[in-house]
mmCIF file of N, CA, C and O in Angstrom:
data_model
loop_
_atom_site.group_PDB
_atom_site.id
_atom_site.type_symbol
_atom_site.label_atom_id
_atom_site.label_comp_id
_atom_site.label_asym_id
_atom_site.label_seq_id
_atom_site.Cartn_x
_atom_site.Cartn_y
_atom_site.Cartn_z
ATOM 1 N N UNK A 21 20.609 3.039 -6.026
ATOM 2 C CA UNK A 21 19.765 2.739 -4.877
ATOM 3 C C UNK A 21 20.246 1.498 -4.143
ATOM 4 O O UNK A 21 20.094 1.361 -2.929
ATOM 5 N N UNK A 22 21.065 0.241 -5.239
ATOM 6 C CA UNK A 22 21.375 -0.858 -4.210
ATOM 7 C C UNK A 22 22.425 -0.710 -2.684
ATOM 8 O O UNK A 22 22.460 -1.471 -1.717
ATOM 9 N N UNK A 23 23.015 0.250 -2.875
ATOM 10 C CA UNK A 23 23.778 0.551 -1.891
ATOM 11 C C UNK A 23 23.496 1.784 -0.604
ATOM 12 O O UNK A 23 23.673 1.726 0.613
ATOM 13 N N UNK A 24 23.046 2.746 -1.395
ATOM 14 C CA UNK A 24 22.636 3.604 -0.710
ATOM 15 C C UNK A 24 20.905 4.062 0.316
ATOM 16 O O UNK A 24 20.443 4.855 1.136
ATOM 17 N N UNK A 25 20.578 2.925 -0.486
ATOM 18 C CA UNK A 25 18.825 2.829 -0.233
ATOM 19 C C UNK A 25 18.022 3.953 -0.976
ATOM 20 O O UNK A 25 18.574 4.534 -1.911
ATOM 21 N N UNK A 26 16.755 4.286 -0.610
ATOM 22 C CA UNK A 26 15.899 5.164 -1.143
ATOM 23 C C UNK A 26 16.288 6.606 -1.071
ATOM 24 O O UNK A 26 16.907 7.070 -0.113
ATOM 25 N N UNK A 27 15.910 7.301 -2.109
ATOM 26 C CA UNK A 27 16.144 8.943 -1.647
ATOM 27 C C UNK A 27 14.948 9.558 -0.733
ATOM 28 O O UNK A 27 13.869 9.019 -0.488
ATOM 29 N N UNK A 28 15.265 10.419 -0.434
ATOM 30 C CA UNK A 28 13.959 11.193 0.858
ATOM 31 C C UNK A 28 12.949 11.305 -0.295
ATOM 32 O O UNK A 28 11.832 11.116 0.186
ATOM 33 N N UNK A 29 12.890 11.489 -1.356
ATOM 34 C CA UNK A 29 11.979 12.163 -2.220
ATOM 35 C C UNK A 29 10.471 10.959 -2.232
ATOM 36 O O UNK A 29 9.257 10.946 -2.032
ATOM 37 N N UNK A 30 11.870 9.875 -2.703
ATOM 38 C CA UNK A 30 11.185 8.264 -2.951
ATOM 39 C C UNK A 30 10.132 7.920 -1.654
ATOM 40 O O UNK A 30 8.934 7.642 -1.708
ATOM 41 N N UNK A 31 11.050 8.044 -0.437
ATOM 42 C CA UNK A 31 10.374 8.026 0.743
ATOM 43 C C UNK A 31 8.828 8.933 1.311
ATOM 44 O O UNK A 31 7.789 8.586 1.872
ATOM 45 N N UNK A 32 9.304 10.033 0.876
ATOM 46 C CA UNK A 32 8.214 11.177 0.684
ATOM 47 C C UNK A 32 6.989 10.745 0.170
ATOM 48 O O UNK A 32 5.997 10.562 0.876
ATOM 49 N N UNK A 33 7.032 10.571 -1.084
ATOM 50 C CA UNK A 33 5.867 9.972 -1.942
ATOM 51 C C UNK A 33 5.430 8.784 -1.635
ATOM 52 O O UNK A 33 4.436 8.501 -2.304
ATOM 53 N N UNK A 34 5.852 7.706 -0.672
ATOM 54 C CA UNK A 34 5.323 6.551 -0.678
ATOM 55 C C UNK A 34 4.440 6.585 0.683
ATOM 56 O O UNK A 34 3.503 5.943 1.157
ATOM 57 N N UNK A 35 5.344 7.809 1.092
ATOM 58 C CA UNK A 35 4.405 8.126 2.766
ATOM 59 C C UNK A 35 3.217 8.947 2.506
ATOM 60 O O UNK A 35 2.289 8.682 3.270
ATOM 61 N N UNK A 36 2.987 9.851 1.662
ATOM 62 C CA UNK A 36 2.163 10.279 0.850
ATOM 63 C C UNK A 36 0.986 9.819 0.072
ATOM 64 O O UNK A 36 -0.183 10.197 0.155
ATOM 65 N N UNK A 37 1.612 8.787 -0.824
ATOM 66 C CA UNK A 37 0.622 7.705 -0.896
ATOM 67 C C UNK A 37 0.087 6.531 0.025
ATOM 68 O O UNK A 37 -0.940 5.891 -0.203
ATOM 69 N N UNK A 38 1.021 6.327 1.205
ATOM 70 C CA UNK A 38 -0.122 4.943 2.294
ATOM 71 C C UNK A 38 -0.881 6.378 3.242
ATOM 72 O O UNK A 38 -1.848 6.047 3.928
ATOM 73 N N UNK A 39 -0.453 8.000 3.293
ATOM 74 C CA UNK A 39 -1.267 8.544 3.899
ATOM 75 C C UNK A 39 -2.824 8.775 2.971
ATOM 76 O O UNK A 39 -3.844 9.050 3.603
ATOM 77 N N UNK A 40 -2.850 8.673 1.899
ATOM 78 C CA UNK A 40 -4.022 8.792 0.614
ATOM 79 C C UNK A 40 -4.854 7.976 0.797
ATOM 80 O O UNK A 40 -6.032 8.296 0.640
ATOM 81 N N UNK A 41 -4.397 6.258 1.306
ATOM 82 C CA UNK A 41 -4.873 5.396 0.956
ATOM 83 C C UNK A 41 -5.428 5.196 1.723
ATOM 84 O O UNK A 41 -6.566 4.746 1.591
ATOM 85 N N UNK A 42 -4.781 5.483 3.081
ATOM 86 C CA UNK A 42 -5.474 5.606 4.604
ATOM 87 C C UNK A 42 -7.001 6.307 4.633
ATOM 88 O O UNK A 42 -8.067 5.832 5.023
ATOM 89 N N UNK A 43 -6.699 7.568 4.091
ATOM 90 C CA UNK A 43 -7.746 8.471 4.213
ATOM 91 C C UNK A 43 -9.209 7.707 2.819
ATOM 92 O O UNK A 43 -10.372 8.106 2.884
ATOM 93 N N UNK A 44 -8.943 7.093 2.193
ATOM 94 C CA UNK A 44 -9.886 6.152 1.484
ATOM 95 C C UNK A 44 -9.808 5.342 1.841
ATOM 96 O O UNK A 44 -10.176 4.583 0.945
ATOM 97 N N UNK A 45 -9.495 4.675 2.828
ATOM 98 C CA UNK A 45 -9.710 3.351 3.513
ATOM 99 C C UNK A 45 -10.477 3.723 4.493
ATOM 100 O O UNK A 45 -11.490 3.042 4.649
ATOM 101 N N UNK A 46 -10.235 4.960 5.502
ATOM 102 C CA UNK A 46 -10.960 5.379 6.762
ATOM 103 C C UNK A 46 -12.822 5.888 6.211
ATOM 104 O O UNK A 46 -13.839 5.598 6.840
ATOM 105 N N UNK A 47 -12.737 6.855 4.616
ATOM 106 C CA UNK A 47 -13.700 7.136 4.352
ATOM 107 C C UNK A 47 -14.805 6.014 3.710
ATOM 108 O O UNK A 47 -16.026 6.134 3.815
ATOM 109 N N UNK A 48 -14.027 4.768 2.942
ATOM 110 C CA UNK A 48 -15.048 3.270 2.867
ATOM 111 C C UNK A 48 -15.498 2.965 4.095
ATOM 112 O O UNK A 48 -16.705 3.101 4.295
ATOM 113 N N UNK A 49 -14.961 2.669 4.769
ATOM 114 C CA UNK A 49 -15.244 2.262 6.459
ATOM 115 C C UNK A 49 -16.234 3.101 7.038
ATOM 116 O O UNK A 49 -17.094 2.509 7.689
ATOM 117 N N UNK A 50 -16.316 4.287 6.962
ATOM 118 C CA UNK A 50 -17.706 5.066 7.434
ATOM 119 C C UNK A 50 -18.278 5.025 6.363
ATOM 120 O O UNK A 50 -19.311 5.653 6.596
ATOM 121 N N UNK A 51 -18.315 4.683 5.243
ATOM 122 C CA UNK A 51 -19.729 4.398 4.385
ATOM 123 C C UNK A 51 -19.938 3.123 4.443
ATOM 124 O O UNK A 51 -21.141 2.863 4.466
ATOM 125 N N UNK A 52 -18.837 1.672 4.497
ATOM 126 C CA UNK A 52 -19.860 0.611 4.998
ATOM 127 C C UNK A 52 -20.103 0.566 6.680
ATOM 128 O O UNK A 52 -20.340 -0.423 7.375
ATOM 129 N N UNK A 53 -20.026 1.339 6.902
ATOM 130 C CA UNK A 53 -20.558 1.208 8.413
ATOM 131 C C UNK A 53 -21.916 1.709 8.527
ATOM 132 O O UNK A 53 -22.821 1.108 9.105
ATOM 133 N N UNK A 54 -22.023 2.895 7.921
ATOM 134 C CA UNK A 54 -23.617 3.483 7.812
ATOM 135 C C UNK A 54 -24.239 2.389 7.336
ATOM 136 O O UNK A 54 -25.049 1.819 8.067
ATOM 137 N N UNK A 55 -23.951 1.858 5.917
ATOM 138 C CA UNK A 55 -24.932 1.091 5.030
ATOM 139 C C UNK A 55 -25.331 -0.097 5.766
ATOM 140 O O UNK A 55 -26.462 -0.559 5.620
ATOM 141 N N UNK A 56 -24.054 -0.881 6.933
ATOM 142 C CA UNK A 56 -24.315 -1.699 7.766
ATOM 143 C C UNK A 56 -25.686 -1.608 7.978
ATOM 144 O O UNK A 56 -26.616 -2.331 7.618
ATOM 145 N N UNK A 57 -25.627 -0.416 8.737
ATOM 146 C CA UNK A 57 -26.939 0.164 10.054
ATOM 147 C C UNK A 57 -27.985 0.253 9.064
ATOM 148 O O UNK A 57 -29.063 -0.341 9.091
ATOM 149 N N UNK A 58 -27.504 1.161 8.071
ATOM 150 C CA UNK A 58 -28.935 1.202 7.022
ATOM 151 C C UNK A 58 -29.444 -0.497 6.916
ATOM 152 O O UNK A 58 -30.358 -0.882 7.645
ATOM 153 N N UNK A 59 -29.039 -1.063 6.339
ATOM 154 C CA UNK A 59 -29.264 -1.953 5.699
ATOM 155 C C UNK A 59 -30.066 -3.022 7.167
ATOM 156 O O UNK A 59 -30.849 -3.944 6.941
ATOM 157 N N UNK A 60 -29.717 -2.684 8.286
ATOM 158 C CA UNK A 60 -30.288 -3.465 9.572
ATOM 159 C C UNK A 60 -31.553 -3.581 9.514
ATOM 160 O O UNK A 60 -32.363 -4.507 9.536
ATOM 161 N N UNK A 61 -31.590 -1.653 9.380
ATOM 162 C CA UNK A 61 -32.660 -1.432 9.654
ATOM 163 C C UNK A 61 -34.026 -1.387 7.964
ATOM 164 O O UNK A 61 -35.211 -1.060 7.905
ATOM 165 N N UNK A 62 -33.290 -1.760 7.166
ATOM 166 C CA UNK A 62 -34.007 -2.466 6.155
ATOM 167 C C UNK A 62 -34.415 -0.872 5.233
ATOM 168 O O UNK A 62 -35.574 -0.490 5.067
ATOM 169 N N UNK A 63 -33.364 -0.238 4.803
ATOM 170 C CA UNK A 63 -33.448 0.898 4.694
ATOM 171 C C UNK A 63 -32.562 0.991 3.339
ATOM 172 O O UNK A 63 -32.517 1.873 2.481
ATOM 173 N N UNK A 64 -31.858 -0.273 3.467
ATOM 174 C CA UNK A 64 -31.106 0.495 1.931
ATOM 175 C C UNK A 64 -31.049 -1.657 1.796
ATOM 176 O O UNK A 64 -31.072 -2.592 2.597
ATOM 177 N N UNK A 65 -30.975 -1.499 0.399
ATOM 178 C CA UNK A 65 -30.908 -3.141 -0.218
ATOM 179 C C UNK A 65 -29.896 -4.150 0.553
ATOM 180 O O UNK A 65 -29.487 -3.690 1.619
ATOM 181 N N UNK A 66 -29.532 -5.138 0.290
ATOM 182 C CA UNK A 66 -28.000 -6.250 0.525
ATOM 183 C C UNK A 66 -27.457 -5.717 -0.456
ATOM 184 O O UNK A 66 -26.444 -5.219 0.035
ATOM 185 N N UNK A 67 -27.458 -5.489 -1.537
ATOM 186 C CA UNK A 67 -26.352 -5.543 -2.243
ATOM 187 C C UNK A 67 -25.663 -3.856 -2.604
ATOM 188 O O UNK A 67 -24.747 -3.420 -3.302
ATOM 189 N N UNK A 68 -26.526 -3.375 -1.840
ATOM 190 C CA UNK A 68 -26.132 -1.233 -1.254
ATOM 191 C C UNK A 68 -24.693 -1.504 -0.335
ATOM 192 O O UNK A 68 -23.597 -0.995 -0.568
ATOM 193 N N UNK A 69 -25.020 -2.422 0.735
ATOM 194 C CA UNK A 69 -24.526 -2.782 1.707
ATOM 195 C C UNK A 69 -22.915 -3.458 1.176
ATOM 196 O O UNK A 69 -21.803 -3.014 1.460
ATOM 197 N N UNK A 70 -23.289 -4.769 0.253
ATOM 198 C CA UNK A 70 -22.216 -5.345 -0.528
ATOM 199 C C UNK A 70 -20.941 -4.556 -1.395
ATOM 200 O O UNK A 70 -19.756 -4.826 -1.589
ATOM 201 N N UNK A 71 -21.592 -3.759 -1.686
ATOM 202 C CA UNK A 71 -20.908 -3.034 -2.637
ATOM 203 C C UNK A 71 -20.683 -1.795 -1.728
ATOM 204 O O UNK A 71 -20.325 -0.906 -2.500
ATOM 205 N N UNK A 72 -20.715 -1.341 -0.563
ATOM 206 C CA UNK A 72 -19.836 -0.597 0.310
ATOM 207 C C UNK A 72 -19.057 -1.571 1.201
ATOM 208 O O UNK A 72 -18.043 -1.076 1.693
ATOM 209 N N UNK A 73 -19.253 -2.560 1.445
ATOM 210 C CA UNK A 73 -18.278 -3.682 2.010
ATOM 211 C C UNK A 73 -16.696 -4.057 1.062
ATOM 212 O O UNK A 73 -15.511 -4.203 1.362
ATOM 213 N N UNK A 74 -17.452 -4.091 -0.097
ATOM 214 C CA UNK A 74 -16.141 -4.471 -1.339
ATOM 215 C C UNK A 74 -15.532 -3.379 -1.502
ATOM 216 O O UNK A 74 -14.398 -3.512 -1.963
ATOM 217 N N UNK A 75 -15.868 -2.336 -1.292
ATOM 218 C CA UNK A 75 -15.057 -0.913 -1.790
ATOM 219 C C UNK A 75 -14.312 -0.547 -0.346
ATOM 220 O O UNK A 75 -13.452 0.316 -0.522
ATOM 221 N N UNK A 76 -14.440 -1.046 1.229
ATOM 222 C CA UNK A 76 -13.868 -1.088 2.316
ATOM 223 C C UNK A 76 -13.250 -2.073 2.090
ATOM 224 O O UNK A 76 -12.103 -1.627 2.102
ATOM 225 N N UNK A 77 -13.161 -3.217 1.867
ATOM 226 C CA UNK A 77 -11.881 -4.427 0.975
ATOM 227 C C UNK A 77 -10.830 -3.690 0.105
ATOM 228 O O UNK A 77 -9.617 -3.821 -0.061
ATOM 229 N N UNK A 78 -11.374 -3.218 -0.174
ATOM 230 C CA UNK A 78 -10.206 -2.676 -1.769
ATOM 231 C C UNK A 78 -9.372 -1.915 -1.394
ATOM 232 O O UNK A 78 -8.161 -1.994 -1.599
ATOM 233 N N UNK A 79 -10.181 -0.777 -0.570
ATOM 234 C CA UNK A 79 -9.527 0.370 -0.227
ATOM 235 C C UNK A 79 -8.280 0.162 1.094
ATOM 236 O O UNK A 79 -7.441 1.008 1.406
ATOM 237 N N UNK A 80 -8.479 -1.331 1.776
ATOM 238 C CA UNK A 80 -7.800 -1.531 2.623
ATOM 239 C C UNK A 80 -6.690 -2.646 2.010
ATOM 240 O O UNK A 80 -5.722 -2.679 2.769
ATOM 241 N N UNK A 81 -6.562 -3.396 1.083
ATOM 242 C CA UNK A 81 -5.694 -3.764 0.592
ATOM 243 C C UNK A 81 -4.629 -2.779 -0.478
ATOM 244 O O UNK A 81 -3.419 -2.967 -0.602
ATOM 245 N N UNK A 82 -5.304 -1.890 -1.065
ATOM 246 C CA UNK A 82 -4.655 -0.559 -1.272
ATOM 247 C C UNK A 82 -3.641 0.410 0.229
ATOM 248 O O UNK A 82 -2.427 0.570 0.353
ATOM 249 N N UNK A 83 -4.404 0.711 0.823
ATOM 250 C CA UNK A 83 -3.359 0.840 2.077
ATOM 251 C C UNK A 83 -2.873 -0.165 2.464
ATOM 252 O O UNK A 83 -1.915 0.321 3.066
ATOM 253 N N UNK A 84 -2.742 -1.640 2.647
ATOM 254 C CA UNK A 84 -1.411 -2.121 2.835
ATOM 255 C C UNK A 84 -0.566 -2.723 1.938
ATOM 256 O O UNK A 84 0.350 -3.529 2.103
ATOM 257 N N UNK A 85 -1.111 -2.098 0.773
ATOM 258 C CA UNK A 85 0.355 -2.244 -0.011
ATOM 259 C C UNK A 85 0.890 -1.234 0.040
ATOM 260 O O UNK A 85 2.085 -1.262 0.336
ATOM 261 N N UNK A 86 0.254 0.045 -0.218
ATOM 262 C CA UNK A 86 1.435 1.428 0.392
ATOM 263 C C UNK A 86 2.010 1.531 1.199
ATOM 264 O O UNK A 86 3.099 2.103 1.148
ATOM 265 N N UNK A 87 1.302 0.800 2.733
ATOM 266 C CA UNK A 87 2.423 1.048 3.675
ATOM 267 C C UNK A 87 3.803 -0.084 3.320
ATOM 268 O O UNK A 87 5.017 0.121 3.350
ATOM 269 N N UNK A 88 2.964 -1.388 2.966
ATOM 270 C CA UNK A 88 4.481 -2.423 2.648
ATOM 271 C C UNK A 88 5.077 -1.766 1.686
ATOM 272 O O UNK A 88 6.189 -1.838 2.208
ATOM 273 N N UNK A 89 5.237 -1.292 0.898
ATOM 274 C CA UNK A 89 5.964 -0.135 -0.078
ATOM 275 C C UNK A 89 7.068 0.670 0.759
ATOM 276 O O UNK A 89 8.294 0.570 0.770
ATOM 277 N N UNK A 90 6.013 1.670 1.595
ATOM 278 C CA UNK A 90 6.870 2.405 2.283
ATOM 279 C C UNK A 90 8.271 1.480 3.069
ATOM 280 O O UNK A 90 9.494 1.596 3.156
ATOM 281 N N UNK A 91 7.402 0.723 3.446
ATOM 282 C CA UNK A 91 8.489 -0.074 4.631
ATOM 283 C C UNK A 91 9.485 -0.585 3.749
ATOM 284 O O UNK A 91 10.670 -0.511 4.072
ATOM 285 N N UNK A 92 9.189 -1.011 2.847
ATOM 286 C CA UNK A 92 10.461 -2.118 1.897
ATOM 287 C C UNK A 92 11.497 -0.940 1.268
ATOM 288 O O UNK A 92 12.498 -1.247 0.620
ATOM 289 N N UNK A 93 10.920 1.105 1.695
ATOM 290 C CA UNK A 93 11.893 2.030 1.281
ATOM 291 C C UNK A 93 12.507 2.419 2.585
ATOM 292 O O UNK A 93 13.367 3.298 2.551
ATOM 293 N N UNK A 94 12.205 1.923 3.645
ATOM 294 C CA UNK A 94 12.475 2.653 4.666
ATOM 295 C C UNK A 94 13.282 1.717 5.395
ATOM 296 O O UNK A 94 13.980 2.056 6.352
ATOM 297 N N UNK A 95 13.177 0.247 4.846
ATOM 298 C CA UNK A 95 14.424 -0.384 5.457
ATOM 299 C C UNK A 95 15.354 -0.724 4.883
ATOM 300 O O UNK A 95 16.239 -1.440 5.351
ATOM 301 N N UNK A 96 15.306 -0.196 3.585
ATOM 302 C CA UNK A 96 16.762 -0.222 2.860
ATOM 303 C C UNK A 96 16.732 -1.670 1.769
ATOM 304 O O UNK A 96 15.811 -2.478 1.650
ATOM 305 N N UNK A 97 17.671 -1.658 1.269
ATOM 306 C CA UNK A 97 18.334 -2.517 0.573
ATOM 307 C C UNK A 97 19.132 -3.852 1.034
ATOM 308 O O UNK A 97 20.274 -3.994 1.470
ATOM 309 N N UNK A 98 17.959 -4.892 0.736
ATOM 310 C CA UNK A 98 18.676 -6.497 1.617
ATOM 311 C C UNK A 98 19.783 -6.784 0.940
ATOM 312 O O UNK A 98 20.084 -6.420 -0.197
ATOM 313 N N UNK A 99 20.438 -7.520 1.759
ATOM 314 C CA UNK A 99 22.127 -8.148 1.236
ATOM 315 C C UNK A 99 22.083 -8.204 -0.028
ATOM 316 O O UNK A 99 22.628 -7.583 -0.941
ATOM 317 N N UNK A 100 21.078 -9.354 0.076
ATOM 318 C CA UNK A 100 21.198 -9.991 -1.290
ATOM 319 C C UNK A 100 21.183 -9.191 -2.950
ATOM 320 O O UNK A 100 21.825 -9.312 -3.993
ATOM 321 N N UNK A 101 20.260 -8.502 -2.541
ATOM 322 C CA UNK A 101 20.355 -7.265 -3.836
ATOM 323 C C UNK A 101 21.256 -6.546 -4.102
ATOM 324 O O UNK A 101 21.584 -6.156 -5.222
ATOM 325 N N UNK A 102 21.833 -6.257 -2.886
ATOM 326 C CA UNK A 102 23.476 -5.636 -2.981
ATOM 327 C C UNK A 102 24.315 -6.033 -3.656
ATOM 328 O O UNK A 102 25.144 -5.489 -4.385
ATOM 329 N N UNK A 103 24.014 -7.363 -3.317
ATOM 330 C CA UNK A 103 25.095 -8.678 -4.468
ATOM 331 C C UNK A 103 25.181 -8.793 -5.536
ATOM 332 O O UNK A 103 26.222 -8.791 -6.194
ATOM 333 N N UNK A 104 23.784 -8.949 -6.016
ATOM 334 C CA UNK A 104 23.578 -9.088 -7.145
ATOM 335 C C UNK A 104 23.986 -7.938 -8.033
ATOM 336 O O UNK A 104 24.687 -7.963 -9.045
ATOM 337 N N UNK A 105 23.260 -6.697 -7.298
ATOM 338 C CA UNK A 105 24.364 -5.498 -8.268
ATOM 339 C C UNK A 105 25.131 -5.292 -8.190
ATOM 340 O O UNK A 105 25.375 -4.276 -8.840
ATOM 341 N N UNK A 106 26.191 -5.789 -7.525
ATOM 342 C CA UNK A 106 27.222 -5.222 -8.030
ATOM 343 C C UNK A 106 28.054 -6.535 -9.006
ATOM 344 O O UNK A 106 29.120 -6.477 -9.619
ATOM 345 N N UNK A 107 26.956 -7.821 -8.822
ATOM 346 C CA UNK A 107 27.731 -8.666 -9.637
ATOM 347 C C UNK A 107 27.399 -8.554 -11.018
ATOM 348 O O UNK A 107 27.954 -9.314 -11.812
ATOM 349 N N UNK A 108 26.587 -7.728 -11.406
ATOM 350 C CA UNK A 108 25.641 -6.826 -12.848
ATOM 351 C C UNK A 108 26.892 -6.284 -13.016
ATOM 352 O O UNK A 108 27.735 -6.605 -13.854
ATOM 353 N N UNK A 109 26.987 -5.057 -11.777
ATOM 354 C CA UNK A 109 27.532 -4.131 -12.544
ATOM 355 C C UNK A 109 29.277 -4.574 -12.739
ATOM 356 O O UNK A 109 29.951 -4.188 -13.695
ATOM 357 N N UNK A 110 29.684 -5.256 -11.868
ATOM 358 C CA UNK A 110 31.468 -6.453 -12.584
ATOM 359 C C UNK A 110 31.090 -6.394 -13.809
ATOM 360 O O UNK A 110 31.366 -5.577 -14.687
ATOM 361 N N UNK A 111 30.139 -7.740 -13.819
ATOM 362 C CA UNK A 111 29.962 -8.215 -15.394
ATOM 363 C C UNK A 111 29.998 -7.349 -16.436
ATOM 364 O O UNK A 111 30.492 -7.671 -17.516
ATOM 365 N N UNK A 112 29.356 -5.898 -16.151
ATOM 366 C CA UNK A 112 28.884 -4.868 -16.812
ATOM 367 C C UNK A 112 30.414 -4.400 -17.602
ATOM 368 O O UNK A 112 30.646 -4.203 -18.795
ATOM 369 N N UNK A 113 31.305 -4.322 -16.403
ATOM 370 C CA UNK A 113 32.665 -3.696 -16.102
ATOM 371 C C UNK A 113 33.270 -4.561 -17.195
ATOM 372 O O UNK A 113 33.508 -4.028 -18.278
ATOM 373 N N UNK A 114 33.608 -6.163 -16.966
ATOM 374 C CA UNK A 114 34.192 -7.011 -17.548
ATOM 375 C C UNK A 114 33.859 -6.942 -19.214
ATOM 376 O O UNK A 114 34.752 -6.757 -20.041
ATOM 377 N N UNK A 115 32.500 -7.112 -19.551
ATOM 378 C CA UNK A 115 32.362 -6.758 -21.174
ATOM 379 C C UNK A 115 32.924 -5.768 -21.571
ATOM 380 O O UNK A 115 33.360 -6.006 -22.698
ATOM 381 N N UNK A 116 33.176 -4.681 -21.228
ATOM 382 C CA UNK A 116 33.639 -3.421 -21.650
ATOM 383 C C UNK A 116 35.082 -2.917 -21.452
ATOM 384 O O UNK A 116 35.436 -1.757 -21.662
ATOM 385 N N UNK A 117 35.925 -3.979 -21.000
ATOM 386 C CA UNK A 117 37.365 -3.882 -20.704
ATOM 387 C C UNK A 117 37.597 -4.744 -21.802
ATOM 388 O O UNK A 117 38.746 -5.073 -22.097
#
């Protein structure tokens, strides 16, 4: 992978998963949005409300780590990692000669 970057497969699944995470991030968000309104109108507790607020937190730091996932497969392999493997794999080379 240090040279060549991600396979489509790798890519596949990570787009797969920030599309998952999306769709539980979009579905917290319309349940703390109701409970908002509920809760205005004095219809459901604070802490009904709290605990659909924290689960719209979660679910949205879950989608952006999938998408930063995706992105860190979709832009490849930085210099520096390049370097380093192949200075592994010398070393690797050198013990074994």
């Amino acid at each position: 992978m240090a040279v060549r970057g991600a396979r489509s497969e790798e890519i596949d699944g990570a787009r797969a998963q920030a599309e998952s995470a999306r769709a539980l991030r979009d579905d917290a968000d319309i349940a703390y949005r109701r409970s908002e309104a509920l809760f205005k109108e004095a219809a459901v507790a604070e802490h009904v409300r709290d605990k659909a607020l924290h689960q719209f937190e979660s679910a949205q730091g879950m989608y952006d780590a999938a998408i930063e996932a995706l992105n860190i497969l979709l832009h490849g392999t930085r210099d520096e990692q390049i370097v380093m493997a192949k200075a592994s794999a010398d070393e690797a080379k050198a013990v074994l000669d």
